[in-house]
PDB file of C-alpha atoms in Angstrom:
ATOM      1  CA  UNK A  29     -35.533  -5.573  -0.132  1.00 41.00           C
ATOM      2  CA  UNK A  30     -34.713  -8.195   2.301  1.00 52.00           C
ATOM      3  CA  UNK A  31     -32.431  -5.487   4.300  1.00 63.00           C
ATOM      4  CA  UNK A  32     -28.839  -7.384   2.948  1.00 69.00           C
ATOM      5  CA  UNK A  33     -26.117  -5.806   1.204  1.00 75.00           C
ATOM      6  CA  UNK A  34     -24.603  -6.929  -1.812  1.00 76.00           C
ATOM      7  CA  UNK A  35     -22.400  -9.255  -0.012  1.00 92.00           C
ATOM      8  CA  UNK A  36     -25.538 -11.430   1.269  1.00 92.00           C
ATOM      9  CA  UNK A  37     -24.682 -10.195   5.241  1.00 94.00           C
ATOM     10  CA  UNK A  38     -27.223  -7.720   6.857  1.00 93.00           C
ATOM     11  CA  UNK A  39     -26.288  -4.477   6.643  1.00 93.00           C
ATOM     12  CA  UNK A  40     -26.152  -3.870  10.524  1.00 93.00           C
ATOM     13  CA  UNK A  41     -23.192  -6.762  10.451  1.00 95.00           C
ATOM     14  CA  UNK A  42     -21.477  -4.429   7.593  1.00 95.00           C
ATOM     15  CA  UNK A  43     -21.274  -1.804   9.549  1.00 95.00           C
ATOM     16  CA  UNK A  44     -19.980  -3.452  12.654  1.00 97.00           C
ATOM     17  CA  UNK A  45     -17.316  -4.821  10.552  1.00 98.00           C
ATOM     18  CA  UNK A  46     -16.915  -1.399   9.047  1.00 97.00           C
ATOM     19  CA  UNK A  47     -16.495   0.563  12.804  1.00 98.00           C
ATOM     20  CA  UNK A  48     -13.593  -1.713  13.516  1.00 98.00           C
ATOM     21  CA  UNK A  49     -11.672  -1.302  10.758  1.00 98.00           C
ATOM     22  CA  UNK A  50     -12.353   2.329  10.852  1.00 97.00           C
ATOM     23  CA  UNK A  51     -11.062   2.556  14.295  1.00 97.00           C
ATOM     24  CA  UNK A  52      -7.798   1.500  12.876  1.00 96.00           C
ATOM     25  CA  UNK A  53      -5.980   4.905  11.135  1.00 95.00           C
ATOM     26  CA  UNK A  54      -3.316   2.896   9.353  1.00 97.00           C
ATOM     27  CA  UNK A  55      -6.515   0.506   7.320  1.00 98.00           C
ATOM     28  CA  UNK A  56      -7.089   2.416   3.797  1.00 98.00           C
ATOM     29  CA  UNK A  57      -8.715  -0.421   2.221  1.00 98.00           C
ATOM     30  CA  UNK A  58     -10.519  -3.846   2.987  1.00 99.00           C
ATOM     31  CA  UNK A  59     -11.292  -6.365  -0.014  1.00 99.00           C
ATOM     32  CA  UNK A  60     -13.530  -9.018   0.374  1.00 98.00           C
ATOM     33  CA  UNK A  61     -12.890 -11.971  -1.516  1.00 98.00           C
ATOM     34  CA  UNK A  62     -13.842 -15.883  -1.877  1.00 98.00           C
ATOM     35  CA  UNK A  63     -17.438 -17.688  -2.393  1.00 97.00           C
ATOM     36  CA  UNK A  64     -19.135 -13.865  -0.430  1.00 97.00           C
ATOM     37  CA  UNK A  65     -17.225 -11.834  -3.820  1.00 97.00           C
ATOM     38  CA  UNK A  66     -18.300 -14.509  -6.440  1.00 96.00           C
ATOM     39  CA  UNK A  67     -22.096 -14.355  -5.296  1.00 93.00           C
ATOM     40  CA  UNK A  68     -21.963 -18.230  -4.639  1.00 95.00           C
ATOM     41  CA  UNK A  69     -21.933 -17.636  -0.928  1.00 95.00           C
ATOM     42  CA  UNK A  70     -24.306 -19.869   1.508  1.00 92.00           C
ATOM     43  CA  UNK A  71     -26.095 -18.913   4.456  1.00 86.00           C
ATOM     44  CA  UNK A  72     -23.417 -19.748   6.430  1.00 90.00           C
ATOM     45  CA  UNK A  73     -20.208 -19.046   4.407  1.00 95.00           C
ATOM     46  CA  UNK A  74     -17.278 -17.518   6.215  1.00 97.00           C
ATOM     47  CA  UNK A  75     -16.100 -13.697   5.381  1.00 98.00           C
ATOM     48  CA  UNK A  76     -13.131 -13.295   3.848  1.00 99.00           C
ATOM     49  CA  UNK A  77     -11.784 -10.282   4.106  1.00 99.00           C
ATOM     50  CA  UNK A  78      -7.501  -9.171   3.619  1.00 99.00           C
ATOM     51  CA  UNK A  79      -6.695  -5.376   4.828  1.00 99.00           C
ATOM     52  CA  UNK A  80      -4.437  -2.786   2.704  1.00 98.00           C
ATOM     53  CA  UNK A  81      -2.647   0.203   4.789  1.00 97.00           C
ATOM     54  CA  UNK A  82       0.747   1.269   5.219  1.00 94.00           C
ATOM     55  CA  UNK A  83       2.420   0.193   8.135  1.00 92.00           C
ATOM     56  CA  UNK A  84      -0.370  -1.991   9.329  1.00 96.00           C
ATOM     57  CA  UNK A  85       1.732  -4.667  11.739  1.00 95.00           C
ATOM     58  CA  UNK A  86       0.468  -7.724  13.051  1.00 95.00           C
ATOM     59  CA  UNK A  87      -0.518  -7.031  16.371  1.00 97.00           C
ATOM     60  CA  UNK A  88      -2.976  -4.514  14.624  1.00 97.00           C
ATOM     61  CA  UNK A  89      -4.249  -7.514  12.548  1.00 98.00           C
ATOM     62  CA  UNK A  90      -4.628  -9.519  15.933  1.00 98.00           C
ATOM     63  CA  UNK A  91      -6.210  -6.729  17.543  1.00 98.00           C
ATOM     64  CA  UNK A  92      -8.695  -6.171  14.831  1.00 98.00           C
ATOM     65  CA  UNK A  93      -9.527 -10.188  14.881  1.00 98.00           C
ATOM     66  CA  UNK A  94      -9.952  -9.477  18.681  1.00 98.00           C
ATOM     67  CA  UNK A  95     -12.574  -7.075  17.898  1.00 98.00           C
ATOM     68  CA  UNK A  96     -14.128  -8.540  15.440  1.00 98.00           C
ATOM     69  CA  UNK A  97     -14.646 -11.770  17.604  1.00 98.00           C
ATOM     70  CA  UNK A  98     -16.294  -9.676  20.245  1.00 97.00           C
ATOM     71  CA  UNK A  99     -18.804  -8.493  17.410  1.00 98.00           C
ATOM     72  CA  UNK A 100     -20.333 -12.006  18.049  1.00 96.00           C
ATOM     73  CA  UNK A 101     -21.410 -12.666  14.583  1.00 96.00           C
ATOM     74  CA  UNK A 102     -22.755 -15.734  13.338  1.00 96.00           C
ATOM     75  CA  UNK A 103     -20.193 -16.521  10.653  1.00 97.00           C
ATOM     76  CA  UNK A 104     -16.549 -16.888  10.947  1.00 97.00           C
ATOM     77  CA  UNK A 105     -14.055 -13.862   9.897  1.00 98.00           C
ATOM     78  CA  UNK A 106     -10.701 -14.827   7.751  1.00 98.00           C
ATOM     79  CA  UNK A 107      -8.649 -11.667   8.050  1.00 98.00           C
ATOM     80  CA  UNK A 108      -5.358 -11.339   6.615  1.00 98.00           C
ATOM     81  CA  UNK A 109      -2.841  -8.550   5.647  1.00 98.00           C
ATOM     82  CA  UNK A 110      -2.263  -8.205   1.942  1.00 98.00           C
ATOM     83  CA  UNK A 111       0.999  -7.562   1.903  1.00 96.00           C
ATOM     84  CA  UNK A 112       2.196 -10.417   3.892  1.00 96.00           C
ATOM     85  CA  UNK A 113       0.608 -13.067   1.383  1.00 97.00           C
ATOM     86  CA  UNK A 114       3.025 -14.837  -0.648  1.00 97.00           C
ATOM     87  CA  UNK A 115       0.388 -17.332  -1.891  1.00 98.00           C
ATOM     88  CA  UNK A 116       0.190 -16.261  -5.642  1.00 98.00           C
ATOM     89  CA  UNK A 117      -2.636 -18.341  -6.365  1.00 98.00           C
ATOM     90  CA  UNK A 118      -4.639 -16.564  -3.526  1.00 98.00           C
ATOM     91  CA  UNK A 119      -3.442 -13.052  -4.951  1.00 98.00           C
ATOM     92  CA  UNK A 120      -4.552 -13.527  -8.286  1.00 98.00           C
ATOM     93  CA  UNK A 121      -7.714 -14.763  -7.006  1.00 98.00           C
ATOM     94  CA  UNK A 122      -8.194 -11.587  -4.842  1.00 98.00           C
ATOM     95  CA  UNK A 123      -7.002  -9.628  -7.959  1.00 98.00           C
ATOM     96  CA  UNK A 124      -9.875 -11.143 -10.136  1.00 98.00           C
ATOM     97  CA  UNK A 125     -12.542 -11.148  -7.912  1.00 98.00           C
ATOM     98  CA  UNK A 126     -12.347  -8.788  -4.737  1.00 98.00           C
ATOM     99  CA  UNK A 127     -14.721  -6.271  -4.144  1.00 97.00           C
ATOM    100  CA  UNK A 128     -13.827  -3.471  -1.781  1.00 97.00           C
ATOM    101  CA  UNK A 129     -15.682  -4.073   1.325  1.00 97.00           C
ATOM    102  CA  UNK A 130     -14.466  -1.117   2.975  1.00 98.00           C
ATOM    103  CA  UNK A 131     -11.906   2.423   2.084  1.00 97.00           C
ATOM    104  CA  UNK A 132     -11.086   5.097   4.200  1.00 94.00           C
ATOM    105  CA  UNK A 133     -13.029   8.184   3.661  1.00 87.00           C
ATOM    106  CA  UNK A 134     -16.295   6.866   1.552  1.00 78.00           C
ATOM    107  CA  UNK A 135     -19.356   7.535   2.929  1.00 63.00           C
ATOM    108  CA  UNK A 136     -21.031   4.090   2.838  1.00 59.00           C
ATOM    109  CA  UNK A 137     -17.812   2.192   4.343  1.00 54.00           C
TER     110      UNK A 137
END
């Protein structure tokens, strides 16, 4: 075991990601999607990761992206709300192939 999780990012960067989005009541679910879901990430791919919670706003996404920069991590974050795409395309896509990278209340998020 080479110490990654499933999503080919050290665990200790998970969980990082994980304590911000957990500082955030309103965020019930995060799904990680693109080339990190499929398994045909690279070394350096970026995260891409859209948020689910009810009456998330903006300046909670911006916030988040704040914190998330401050995290310092080697690879660069896409963050988006889900229910402010209006890309189909990019919904289906997160439909077919998102894993949940993080949900409120489990014990390994």
């Amino acid at each position: 075991m080479t110490g990654e999780s499933r999503f080919g990012l050290p665990l200790h960067a998970v969980e990082k990601l994980c304590a911000v989005f957990r500082a955030c009541p309103q965020v019930e679910r995060v799904i990680l999607y693109g080339s990190r879901a499929k398994g045909n990430y690279r070394v350096g791919s970026d995260i891409d990761l859209t948020v689910e919670g009810e009456g998330l706003s903006l300046a909670q996404l911006l916030a988040m992206e704040s914190q998330i920069d401050e995290l310092l991590l080697p690879w660069m974050v896409d963050l988006s709300l889900k229910d402010r795409i209006d890309n189909p395309a990019l919904l289906d896509h997160i439909a077919r192939v998102g894993l949940t990278f993080y949900k409120r209340g489990r014990a390994d998020a």
